[in-house]
mmCIF file of C-alpha atoms in Angstrom:
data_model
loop_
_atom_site.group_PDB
_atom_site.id
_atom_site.type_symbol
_atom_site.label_atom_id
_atom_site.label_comp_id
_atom_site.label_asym_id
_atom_site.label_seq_id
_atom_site.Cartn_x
_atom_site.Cartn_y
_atom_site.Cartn_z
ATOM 1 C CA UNK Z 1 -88.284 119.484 -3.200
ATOM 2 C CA UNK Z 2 -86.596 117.463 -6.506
ATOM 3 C CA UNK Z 3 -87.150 114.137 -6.227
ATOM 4 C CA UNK Z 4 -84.297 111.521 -6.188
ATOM 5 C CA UNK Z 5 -83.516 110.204 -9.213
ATOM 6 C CA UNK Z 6 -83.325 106.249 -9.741
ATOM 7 C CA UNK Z 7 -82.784 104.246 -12.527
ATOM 8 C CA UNK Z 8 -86.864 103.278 -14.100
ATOM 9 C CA UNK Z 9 -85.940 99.569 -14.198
ATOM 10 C CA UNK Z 10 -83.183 96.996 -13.358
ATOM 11 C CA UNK Z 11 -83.537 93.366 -13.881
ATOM 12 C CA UNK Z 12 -81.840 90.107 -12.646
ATOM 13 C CA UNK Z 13 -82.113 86.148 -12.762
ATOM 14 C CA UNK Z 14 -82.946 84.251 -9.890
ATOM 15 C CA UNK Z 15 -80.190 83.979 -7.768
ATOM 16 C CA UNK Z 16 -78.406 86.877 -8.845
ATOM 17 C CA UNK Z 17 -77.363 90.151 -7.346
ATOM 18 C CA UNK Z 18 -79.119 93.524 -8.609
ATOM 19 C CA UNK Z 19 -78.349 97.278 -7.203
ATOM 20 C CA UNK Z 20 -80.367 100.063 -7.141
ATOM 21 C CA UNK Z 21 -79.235 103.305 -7.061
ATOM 22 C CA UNK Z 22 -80.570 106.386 -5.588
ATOM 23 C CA UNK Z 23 -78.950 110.039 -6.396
ATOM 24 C CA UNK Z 24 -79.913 112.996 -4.470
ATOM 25 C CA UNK Z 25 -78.018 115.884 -2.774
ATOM 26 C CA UNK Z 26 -75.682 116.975 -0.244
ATOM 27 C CA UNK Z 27 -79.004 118.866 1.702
ATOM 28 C CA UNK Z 28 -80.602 115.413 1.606
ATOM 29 C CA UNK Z 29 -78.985 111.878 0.797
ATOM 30 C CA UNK Z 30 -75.137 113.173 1.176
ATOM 31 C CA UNK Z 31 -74.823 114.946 4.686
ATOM 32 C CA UNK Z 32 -78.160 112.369 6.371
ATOM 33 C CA UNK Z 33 -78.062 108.683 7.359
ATOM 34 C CA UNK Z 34 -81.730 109.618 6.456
ATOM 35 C CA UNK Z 35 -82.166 107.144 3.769
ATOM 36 C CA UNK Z 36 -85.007 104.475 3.622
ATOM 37 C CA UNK Z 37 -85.928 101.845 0.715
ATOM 38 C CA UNK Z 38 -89.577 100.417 0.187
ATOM 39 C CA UNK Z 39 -90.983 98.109 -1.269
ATOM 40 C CA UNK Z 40 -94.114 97.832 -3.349
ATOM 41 C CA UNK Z 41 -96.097 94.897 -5.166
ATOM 42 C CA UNK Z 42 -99.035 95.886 -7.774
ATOM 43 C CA UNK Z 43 -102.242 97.470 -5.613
ATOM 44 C CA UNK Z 44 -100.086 96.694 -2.729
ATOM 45 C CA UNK Z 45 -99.032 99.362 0.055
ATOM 46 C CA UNK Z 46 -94.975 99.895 0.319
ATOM 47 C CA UNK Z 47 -93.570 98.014 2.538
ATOM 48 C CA UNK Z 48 -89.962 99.662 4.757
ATOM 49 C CA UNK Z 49 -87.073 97.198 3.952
ATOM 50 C CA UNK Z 50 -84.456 99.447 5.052
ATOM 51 C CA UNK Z 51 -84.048 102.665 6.967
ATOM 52 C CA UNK Z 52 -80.938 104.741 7.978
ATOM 53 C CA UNK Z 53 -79.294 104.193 4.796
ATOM 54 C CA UNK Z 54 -78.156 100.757 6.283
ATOM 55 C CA UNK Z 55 -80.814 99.094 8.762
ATOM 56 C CA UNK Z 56 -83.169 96.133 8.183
ATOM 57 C CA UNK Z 57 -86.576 95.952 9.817
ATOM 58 C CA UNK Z 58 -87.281 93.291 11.772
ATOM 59 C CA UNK Z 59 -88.284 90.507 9.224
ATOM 60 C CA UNK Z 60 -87.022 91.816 6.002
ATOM 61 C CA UNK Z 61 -84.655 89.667 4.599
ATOM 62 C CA UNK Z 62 -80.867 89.696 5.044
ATOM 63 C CA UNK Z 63 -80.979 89.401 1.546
ATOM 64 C CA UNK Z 64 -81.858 93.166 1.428
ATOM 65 C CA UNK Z 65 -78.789 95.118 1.846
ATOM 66 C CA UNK Z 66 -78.070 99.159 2.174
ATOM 67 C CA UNK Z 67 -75.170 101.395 1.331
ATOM 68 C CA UNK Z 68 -74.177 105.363 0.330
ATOM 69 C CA UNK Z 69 -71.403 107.030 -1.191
ATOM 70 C CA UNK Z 70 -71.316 110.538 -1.398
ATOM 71 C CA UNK Z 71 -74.896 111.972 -3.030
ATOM 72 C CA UNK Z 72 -75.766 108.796 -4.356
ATOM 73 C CA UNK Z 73 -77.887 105.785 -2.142
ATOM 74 C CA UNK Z 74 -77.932 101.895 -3.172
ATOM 75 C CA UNK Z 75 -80.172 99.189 -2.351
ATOM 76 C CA UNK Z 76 -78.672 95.520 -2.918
ATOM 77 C CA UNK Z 77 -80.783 92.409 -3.398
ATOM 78 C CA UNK Z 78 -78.955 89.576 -3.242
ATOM 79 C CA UNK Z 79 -80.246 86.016 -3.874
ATOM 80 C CA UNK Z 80 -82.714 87.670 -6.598
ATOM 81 C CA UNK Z 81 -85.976 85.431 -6.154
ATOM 82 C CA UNK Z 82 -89.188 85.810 -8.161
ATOM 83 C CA UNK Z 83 -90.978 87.271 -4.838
ATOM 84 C CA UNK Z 84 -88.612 90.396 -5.051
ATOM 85 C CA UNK Z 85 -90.346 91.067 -8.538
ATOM 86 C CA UNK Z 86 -91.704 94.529 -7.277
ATOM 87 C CA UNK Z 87 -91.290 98.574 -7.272
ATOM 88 C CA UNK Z 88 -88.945 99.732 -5.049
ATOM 89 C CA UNK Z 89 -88.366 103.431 -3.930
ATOM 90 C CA UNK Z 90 -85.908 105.218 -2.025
ATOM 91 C CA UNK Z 91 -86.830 108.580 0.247
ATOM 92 C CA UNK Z 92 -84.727 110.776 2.202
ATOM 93 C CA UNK Z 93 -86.113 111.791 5.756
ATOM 94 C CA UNK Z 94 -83.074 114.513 5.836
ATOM 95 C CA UNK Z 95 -85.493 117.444 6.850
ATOM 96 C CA UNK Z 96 -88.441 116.458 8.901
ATOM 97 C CA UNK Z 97 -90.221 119.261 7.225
ATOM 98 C CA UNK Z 98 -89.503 117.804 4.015
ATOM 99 C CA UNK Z 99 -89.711 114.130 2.445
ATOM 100 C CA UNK Z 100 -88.477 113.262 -0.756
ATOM 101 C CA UNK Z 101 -89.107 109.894 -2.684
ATOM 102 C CA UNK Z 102 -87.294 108.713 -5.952
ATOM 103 C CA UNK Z 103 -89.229 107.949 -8.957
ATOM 104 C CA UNK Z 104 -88.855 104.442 -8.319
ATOM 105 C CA UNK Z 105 -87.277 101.650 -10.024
ATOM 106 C CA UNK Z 106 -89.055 98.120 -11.700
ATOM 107 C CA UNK Z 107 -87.616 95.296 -10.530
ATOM 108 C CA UNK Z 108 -87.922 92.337 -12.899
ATOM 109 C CA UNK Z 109 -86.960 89.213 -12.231
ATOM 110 C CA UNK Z 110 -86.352 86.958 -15.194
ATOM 111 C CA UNK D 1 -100.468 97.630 14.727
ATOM 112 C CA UNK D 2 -103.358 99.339 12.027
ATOM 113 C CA UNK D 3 -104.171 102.142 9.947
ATOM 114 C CA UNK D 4 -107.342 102.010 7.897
ATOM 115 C CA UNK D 5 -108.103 105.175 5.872
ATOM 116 C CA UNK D 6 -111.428 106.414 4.203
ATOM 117 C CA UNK D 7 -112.904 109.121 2.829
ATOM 118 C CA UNK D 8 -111.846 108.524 -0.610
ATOM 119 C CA UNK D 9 -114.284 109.461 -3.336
ATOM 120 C CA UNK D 10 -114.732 111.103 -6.960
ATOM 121 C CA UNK D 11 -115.072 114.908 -6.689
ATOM 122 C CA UNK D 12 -115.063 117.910 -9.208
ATOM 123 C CA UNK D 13 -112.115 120.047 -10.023
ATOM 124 C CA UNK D 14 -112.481 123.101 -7.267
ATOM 125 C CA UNK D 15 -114.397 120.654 -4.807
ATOM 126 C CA UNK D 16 -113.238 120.096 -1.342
ATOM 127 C CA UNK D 17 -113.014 115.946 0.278
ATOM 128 C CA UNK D 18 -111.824 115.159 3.833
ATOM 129 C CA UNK D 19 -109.886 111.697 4.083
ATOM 130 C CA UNK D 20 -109.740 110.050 7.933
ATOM 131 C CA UNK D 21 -106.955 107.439 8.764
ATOM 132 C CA UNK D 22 -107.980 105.250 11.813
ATOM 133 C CA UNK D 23 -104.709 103.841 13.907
ATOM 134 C CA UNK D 24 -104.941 100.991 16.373
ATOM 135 C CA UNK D 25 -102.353 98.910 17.723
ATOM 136 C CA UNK D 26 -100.134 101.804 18.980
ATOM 137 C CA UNK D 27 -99.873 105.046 21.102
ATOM 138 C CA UNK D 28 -100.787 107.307 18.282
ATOM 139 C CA UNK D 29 -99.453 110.375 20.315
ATOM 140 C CA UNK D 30 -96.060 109.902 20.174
ATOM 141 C CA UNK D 31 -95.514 109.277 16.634
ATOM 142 C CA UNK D 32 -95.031 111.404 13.520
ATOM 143 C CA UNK D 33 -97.758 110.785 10.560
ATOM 144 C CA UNK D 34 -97.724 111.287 7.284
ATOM 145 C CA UNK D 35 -99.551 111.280 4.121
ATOM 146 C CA UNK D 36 -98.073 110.112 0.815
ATOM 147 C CA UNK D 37 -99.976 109.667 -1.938
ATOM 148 C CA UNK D 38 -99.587 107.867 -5.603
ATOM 149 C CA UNK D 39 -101.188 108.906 -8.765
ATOM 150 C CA UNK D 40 -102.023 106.604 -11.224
ATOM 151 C CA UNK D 41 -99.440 104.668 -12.723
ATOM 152 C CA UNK D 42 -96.527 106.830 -11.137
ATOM 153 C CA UNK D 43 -94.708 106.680 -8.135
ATOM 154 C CA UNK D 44 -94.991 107.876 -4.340
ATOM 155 C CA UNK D 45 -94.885 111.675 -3.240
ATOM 156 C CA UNK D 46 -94.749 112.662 -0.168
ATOM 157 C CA UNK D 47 -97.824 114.974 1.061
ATOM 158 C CA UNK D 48 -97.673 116.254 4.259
ATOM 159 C CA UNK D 49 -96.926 115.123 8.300
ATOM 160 C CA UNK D 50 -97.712 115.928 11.675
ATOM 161 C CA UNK D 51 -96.515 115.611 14.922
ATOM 162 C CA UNK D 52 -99.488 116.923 16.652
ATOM 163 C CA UNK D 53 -97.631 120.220 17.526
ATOM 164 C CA UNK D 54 -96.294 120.950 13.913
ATOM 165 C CA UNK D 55 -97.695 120.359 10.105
ATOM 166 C CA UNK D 56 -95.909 120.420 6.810
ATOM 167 C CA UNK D 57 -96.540 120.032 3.396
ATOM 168 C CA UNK D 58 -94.664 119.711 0.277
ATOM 169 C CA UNK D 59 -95.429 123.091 -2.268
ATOM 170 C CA UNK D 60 -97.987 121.292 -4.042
ATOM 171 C CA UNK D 61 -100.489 121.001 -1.973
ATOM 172 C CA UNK D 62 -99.040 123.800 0.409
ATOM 173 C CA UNK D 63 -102.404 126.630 0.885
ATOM 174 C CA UNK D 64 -105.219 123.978 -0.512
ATOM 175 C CA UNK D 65 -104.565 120.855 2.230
ATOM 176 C CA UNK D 66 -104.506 120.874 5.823
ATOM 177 C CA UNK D 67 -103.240 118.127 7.853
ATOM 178 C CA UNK D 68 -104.574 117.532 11.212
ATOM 179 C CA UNK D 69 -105.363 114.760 13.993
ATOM 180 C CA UNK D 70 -107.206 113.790 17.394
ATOM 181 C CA UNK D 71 -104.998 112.074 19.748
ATOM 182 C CA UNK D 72 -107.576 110.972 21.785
ATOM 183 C CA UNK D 73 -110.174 109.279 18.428
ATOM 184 C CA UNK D 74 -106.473 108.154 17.307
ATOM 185 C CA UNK D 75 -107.226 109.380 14.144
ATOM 186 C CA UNK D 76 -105.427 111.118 11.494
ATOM 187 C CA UNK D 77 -107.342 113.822 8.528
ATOM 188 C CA UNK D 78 -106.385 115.607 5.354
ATOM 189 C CA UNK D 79 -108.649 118.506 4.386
ATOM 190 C CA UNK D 80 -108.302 118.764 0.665
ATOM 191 C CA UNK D 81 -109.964 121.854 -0.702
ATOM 192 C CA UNK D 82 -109.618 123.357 -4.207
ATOM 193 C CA UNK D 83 -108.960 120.237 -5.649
ATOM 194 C CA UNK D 84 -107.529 119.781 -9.190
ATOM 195 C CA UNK D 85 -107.294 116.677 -11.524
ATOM 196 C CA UNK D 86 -103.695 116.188 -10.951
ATOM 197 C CA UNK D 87 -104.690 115.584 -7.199
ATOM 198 C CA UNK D 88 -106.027 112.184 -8.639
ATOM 199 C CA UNK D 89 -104.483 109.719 -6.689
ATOM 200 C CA UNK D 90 -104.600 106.818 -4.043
ATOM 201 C CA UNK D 91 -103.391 108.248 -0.606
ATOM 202 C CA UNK D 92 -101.617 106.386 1.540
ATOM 203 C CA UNK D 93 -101.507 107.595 5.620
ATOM 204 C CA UNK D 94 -98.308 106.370 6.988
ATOM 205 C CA UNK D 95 -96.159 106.093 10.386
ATOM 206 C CA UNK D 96 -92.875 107.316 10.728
ATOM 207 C CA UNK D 97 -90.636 105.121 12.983
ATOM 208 C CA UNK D 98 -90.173 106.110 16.651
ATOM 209 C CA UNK D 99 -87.330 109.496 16.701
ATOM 210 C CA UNK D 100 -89.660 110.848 13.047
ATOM 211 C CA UNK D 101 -86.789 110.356 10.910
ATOM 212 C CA UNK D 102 -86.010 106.440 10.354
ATOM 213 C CA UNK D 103 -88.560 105.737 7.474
ATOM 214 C CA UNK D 104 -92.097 104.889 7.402
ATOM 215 C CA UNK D 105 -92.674 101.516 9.159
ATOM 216 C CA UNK D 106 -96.280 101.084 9.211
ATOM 217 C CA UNK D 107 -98.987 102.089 6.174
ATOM 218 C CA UNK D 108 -102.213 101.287 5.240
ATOM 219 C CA UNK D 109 -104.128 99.973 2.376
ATOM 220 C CA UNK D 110 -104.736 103.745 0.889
ATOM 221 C CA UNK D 111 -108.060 105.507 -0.528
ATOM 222 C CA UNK D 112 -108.443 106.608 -3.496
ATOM 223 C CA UNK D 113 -109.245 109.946 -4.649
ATOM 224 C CA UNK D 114 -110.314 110.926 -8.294
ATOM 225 C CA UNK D 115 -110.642 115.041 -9.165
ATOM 226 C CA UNK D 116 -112.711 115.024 -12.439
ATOM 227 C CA UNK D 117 -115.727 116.531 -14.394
#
């Protein structure tokens, strides 16, 4: 059960683009459309802004963008605004019996 | 669509604490539930779920929680016994999406949980 790793913080301007990558395995992230992002603001609960690797909730922003290649997840914020300032954390869902989170990355928007 | 846990409390190292999460809003039954919980300062781990028929848990807490819910009181517990300080955290009871596997689409606030002397 080894987490995902992610980077501990990315940062952007307003307006900008920022990726966030999310590294696993072939038993979780590289064989599974399993992957889901959240979103988290301070002494907030995460908030699901994409699921199946690729797949927006209804009401997240188009902004908020998933891809994979190979082992390796990415989350794409486009548009960077100062709202998006948050922690964001990627999970694989790959075994049912098993869920796995990244460490999380720090979003800073300067 | 709601889920309101309690329970949450300060308890010594070896103690046992029972947390509840209350869901409204949807049919409870069907869905997947999980518990994920986030220690101070660090990021989100993944506990344990249910699907009413099945339980898991990661190795952690694997032999000291148990997981386990009422599908007619809609709610969801986690019976934490021989608790240790790095058990401190706020726990967070979670839905999966409909099918189990497409993330967790519904959480609430969390309750916090401290293990210390």
């Amino acid at each position: 059960q080894s987490a995902l790793t992610q980077p501990a913080s990315v940062s952007g301007s307003p307006g900008q683009s920022i990726t966030i990558s999310c590294t696993g395995t072939s038993s979780n992230v590289g064989n599974y459309n399993l992957v889901s992002w959240y979103q988290q603001h301070p002494g907030k609960a995460p908030k699901l802004v994409i699921y199946g690797v690729s797949k927006r909730p209804s009401g997240v922003s188009s902004r908020f963008s998933g891809s994979k290649s190979g082992n390796t997840a990415s989350l794409t914020i486009s548009g960077l605004q100062a709202e998006d300032e948050a922690d964001y954390y990627c999970c694989s869902s790959a075994e049912i019996t098993t869920w796995v989170f990244g460490g999380g990355t720090k979003l800073t928007v300067l | 669509v709601q889920l309101v846990e309690s329970g949450g409390g300060l308890v010594q190292p070896g103690g046992s604490l029972r947390l509840s999460c209350a869901a409204s809003g949807f049919t409870f039954s069907t869905y997947w539930m999980h518990w994920v919980r986030q220690a101070p300062g660090k990021g989100l781990v993944w506990v344990s779920n249910s699907d009413g028929s099945s339980t898991n848990y990661a190795d952690s807490v694997k032999g000291r929680f148990t997981i386990s819910r009422d599908n007619v009181k809609n709610t969801l517990s986690l019976q934490m016994n021989s608790l240790r300080a790095e058990d401190t955290a706020v726990y967070f009871c979670a839905r999966a999406a409909m099918g189990g596997y497409d993330g967790l689409d519904v959480w609430g606030q969390g309750t916090t949980v401290a293990v210390s002397s």
